[in-house]
Tab-separated table of C-alpha atoms in Angstrom:
chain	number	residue	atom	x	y	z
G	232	UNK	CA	96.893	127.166	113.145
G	233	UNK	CA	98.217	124.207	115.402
G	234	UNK	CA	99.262	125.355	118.807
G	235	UNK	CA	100.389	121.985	120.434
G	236	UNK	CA	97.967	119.031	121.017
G	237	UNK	CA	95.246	119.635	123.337
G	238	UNK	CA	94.578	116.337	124.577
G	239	UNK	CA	95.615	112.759	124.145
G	240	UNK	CA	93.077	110.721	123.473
G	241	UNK	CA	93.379	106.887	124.491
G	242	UNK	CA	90.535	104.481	123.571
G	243	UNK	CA	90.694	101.282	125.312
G	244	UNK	CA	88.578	98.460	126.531
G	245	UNK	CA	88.966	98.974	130.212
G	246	UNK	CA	89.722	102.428	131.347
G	247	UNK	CA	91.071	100.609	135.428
G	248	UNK	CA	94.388	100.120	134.622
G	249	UNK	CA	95.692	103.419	132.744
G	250	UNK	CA	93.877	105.563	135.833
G	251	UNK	CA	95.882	103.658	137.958
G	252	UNK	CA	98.972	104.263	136.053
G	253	UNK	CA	98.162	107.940	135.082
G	254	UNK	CA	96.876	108.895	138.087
G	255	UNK	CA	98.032	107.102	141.071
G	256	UNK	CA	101.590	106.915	139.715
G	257	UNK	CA	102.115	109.675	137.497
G	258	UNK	CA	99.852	112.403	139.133
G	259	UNK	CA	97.342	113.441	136.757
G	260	UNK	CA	94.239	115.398	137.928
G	261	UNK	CA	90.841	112.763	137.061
G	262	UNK	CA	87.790	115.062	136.486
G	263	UNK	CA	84.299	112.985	136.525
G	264	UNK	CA	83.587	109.602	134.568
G	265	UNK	CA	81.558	110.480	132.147
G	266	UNK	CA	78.711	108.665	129.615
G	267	UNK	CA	79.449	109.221	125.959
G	268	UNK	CA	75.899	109.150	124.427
G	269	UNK	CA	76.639	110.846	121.457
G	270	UNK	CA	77.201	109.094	118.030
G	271	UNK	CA	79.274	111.221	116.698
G	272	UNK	CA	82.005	110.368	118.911
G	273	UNK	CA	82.592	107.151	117.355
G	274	UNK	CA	83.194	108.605	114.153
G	275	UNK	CA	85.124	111.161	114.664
G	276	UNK	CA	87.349	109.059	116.930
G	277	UNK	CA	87.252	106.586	113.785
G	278	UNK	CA	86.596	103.585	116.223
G	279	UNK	CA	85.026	99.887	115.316
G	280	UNK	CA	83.146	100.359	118.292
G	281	UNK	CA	81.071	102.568	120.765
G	282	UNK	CA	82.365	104.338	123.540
G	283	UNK	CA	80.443	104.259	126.912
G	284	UNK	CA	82.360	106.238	129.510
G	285	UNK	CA	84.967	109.065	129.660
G	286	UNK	CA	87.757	110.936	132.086
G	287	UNK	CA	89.748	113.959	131.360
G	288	UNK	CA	93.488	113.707	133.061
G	289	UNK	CA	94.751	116.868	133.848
G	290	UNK	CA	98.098	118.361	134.610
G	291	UNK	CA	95.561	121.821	136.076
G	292	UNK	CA	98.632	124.129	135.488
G	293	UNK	CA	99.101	123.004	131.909
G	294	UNK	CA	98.735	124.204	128.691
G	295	UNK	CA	97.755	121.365	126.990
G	296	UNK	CA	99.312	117.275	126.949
G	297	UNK	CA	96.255	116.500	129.095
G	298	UNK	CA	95.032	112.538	128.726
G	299	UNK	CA	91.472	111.837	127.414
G	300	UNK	CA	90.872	107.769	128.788
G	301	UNK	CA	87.568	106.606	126.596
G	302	UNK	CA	86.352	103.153	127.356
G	303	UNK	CA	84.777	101.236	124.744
G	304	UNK	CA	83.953	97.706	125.135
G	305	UNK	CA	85.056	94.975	123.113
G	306	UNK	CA	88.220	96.749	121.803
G	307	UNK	CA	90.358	94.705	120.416
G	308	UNK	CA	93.541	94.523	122.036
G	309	UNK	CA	96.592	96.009	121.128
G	310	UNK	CA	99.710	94.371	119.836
G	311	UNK	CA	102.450	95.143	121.682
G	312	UNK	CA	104.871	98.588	120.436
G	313	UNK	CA	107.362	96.279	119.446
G	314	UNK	CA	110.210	98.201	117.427
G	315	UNK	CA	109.475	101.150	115.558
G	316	UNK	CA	108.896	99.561	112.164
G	317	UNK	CA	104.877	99.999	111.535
G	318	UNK	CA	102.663	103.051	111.177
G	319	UNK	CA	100.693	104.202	113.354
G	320	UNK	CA	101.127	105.651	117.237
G	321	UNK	CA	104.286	104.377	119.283
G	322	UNK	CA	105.184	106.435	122.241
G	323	UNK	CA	104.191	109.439	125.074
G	324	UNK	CA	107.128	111.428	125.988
G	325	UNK	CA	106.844	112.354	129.556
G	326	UNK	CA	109.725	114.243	131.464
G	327	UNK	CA	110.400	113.313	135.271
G	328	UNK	CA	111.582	115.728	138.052
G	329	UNK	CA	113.653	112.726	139.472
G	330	UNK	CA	113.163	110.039	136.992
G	331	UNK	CA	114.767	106.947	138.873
G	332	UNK	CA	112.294	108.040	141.876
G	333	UNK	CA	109.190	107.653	139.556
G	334	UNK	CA	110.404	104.858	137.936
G	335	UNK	CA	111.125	102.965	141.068
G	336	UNK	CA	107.256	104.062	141.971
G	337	UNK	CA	105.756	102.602	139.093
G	338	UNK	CA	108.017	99.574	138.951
G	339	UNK	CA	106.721	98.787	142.443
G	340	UNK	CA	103.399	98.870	141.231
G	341	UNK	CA	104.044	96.240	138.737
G	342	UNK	CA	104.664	98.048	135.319
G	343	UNK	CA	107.515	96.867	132.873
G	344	UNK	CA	110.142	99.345	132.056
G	345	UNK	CA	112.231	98.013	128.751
G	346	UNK	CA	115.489	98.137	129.736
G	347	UNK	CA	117.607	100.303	131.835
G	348	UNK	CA	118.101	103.758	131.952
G	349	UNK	CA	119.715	105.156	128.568
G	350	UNK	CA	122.353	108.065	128.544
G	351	UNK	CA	122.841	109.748	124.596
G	352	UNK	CA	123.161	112.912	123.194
G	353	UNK	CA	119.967	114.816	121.848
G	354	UNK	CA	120.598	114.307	117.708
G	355	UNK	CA	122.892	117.086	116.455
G	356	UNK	CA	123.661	119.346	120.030
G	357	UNK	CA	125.571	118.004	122.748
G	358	UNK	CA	122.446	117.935	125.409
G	359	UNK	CA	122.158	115.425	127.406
G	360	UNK	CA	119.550	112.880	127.408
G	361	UNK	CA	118.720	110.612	130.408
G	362	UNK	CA	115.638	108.434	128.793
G	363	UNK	CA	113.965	105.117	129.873
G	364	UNK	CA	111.226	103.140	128.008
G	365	UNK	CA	108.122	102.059	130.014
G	366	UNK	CA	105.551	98.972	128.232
G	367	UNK	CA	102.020	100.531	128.280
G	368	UNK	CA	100.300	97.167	126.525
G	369	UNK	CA	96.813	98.606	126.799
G	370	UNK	CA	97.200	100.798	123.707
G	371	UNK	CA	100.538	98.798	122.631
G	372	UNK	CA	102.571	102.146	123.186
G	373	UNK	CA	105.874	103.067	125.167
G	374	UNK	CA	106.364	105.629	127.412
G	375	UNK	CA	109.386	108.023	127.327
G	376	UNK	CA	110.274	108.701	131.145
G	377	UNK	CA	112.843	111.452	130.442
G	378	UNK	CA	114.685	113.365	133.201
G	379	UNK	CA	113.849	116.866	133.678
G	380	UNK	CA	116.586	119.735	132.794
G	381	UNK	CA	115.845	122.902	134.065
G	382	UNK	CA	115.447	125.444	131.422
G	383	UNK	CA	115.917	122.920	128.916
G	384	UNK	CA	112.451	121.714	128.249
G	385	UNK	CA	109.689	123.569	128.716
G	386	UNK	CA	106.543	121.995	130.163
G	387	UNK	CA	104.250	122.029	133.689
G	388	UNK	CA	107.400	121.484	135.624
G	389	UNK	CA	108.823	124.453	135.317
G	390	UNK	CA	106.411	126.658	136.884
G	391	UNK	CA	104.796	124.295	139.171
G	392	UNK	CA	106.946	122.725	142.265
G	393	UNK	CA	104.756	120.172	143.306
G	394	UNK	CA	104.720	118.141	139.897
G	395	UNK	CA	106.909	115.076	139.410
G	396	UNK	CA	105.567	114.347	136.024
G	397	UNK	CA	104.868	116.213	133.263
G	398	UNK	CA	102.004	116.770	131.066
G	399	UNK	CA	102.161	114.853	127.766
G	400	UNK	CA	105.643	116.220	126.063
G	401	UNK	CA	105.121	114.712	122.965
G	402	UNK	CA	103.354	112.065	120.623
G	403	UNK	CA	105.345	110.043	118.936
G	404	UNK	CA	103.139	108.342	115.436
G	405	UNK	CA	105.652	106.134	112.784
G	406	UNK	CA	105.043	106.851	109.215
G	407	UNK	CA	105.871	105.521	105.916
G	408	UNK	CA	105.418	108.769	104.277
G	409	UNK	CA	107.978	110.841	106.419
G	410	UNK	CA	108.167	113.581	103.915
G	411	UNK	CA	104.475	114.248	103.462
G	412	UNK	CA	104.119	114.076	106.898
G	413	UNK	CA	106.290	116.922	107.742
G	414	UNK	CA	104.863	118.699	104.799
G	415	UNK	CA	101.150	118.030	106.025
G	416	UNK	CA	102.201	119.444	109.899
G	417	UNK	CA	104.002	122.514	108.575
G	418	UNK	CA	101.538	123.421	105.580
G	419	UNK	CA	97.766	122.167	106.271
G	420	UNK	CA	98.147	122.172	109.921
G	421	UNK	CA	100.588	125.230	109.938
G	422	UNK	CA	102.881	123.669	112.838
G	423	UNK	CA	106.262	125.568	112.930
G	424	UNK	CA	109.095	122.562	112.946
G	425	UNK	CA	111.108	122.531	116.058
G	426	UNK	CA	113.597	119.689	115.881
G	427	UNK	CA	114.283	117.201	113.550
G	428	UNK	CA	117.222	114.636	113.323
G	429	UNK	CA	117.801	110.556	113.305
G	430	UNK	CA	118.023	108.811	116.381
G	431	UNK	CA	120.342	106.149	115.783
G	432	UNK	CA	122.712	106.220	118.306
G	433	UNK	CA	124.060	102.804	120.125
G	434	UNK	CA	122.103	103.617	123.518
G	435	UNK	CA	119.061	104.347	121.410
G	436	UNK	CA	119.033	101.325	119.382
G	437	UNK	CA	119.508	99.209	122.586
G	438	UNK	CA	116.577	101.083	124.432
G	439	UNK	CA	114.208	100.132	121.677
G	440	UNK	CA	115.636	96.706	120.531
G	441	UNK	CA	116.816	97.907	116.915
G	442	UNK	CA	119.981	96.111	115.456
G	443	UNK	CA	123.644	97.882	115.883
G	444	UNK	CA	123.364	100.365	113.150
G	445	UNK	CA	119.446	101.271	112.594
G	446	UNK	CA	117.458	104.184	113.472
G	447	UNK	CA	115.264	106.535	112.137
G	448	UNK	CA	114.924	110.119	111.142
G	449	UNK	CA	112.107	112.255	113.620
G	450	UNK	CA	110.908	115.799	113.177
G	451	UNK	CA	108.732	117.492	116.382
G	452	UNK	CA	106.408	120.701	115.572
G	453	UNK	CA	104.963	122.803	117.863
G	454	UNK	CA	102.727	125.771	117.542
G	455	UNK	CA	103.462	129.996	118.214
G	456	UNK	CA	103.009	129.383	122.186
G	457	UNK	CA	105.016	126.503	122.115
G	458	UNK	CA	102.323	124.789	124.210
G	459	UNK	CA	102.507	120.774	124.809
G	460	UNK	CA	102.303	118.535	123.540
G	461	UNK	CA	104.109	118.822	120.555
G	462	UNK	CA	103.430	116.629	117.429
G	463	UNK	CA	106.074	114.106	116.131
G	464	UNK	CA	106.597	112.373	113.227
G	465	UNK	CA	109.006	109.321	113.051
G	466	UNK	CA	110.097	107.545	109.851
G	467	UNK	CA	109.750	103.869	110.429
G	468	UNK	CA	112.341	101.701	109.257
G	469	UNK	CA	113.204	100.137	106.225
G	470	UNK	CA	111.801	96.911	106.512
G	471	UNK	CA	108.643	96.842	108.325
G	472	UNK	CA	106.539	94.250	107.857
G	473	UNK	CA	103.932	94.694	110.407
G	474	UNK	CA	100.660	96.209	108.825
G	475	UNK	CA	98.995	99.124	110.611
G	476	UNK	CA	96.849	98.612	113.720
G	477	UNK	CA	93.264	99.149	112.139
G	478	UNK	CA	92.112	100.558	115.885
G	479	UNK	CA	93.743	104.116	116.384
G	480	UNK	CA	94.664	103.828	119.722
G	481	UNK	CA	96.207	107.550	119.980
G	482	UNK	CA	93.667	110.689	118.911
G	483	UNK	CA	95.603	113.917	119.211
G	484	UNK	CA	93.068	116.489	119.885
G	485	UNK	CA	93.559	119.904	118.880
G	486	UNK	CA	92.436	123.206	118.825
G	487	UNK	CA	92.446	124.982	115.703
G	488	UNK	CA	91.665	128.152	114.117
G	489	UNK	CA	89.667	127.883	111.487
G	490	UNK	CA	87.635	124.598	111.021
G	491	UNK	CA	85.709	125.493	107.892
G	492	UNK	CA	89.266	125.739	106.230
G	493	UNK	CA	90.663	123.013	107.598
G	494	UNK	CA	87.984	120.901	106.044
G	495	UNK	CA	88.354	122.043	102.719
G	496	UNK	CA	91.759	121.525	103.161
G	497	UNK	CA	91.171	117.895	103.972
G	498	UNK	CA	88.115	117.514	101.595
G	499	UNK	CA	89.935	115.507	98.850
G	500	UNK	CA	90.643	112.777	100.718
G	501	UNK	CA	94.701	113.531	99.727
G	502	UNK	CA	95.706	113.309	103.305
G	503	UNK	CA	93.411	110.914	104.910
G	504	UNK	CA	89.545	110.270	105.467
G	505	UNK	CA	87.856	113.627	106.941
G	506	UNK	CA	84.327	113.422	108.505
G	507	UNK	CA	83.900	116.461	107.741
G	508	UNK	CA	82.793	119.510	110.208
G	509	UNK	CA	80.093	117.546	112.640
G	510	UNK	CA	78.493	118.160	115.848
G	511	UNK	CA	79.079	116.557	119.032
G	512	UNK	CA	77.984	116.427	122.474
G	513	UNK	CA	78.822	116.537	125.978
G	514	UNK	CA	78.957	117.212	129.469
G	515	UNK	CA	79.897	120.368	128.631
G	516	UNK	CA	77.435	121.321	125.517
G	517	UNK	CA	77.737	120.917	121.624
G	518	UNK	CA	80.885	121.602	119.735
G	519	UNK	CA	81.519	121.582	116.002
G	520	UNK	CA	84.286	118.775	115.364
G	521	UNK	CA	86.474	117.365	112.413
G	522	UNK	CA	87.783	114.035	112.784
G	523	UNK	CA	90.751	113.210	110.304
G	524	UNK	CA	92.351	109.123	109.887
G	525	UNK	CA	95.310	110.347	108.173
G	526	UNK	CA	97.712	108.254	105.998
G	527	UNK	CA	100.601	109.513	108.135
G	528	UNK	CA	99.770	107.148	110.712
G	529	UNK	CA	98.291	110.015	112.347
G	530	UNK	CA	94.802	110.080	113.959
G	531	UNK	CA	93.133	113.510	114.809
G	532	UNK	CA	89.983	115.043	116.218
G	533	UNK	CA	90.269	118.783	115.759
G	534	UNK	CA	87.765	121.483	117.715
G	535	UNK	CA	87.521	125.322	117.126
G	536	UNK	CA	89.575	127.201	119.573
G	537	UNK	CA	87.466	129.567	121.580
């Protein structure tokens, strides 16, 4: 059963400058840099090469949407997001207690923010939305910096009065296979859906340089606890013609109930390639692992929840 994505896994060749961002701008908790020694990790992270060193980013009064950096040298580097039009991993959703403060902050500090701040109406309600994107070119993502409602989206924010930032809200991958995907998070995973509708309104298509007119159809899942981050699929766009990034540079981890399942689920290769249930190791000890490169543009390391 999926309950929300644990932890967002972000490989990259240099862990310095996402700290920096993460951290010093956006206030996540670092725990200790650790070695990865363990093989396994490679593989279940489906990576071209090893990882040396790791830090958990926390948001300590969260349930979940916490940032895993891994550094692993000789990465190659990431093209940038670009528009939506390619499978794979595109954006972080983050929502901001006072988003033009935080923005100004991480401006100052010399990160690139697409384009103004965007005003539009969540698909199919009359919410509103207040959204900006931010560049992050190490893993060729954006970053949703969405302001805050209270009592309209739930996440670390509402409970805790010293946070500015949020956890990880949501992960955003593209897909070409937009039905299966939703079918794959609702009936393998067991995800409940939670929104879905097509983004294609004027301010959106301006915030991520689509023509007047396009936009694409999303759906977000979430598990019984409602616990972030959520899980969302995007359709990409008729007419993409950039192939997909062969380094996943997003691995939701996630906690699931039954891993011996899961893999049989997985074990004909329908949605993806599985490793399997493996071992690996830790700081913290030995845990029994599945690692899963879908073909929803998805990439996934799922644990046993405890």
């Amino acid at each position: 059963m999926f309950d929300g994505i644990d932890t967002i896994v972000l490989p990259v060749a240099d862990i310095a400058p996402l700290r920096e961002l993460y951290v010093d701008l956006l206030g996540f908790t670092p725990g200790p840099v650790e070695p990865v020694t363990d093989p396994a990790w490679q593989s279940l992270w489906a990576l071209p090469v090893a990882p040396t060193r790791t830090v958990l980013l926390a948001k300590p009064r969260s349930h979940g949407g916490w940032i895993r950096l891994v550094e692993a040298p000789g990465l190659p580097a990431a093209e940038p997001a670009g528009r939506p039009d390619r499978p794979g991993a595109y954006a972080l959703d983050f929502y901001q207690r006072d988003a033009a403060a935080t923005e100004a902050l991480v401006e100052a500090a010399g990160w690139t923010f697409r384009s103004p701040a965007t005003h539009y109406a969540l698909p199919g309600t009359t919410l509103p939305v207040r959204e900006r994107m931010l560049e992050q070119p190490w893993s060729g993502l954006v970053h949703a910096s969405v302001q805050y409602r209270e009592r309209g989206t739930r996440c670390v924010i509402d409970h805790d009065g010293a946070e500015q930032t949020s956890e990880v809200n949501a992960v955003v991958f593209m897909t070409d296979r937009y039905a299966g995907a939703k079918s794959f998070a609702e009936h393998v995973l067991g995800g409940r859906p939670y929104f879905e509708g097509r983004f294609d309104d004027p301010a959106v298509a301006e915030m991520l340089a689509l023509e007047p007119g396009e936009g694409f159809a999303a759906a977000l899942f979430r598990g019984p606890a409602s616990r972030n981050a959520r899980l969302e699929f995007g359709e990409i766009m008729p007419g993409g013609t950039r192939s997909p990034d062969p380094v996943p540079r997003v691995i939701a981890s996630c906690a699931m109930d039954d891993l011996d399942a899961l893999a049989e689920a997985l074990a004909g290769g329908e949605h993806g390639v599985s490793t399997g249930v493996v071992e690996a190791g830790d700081a913290a000890g030995t845990t029994r692992r599945l690692g899963l490169r879908s073909v929803y543009g998805a990439t996934f390391d799922f644990f046993e929840r405890r």
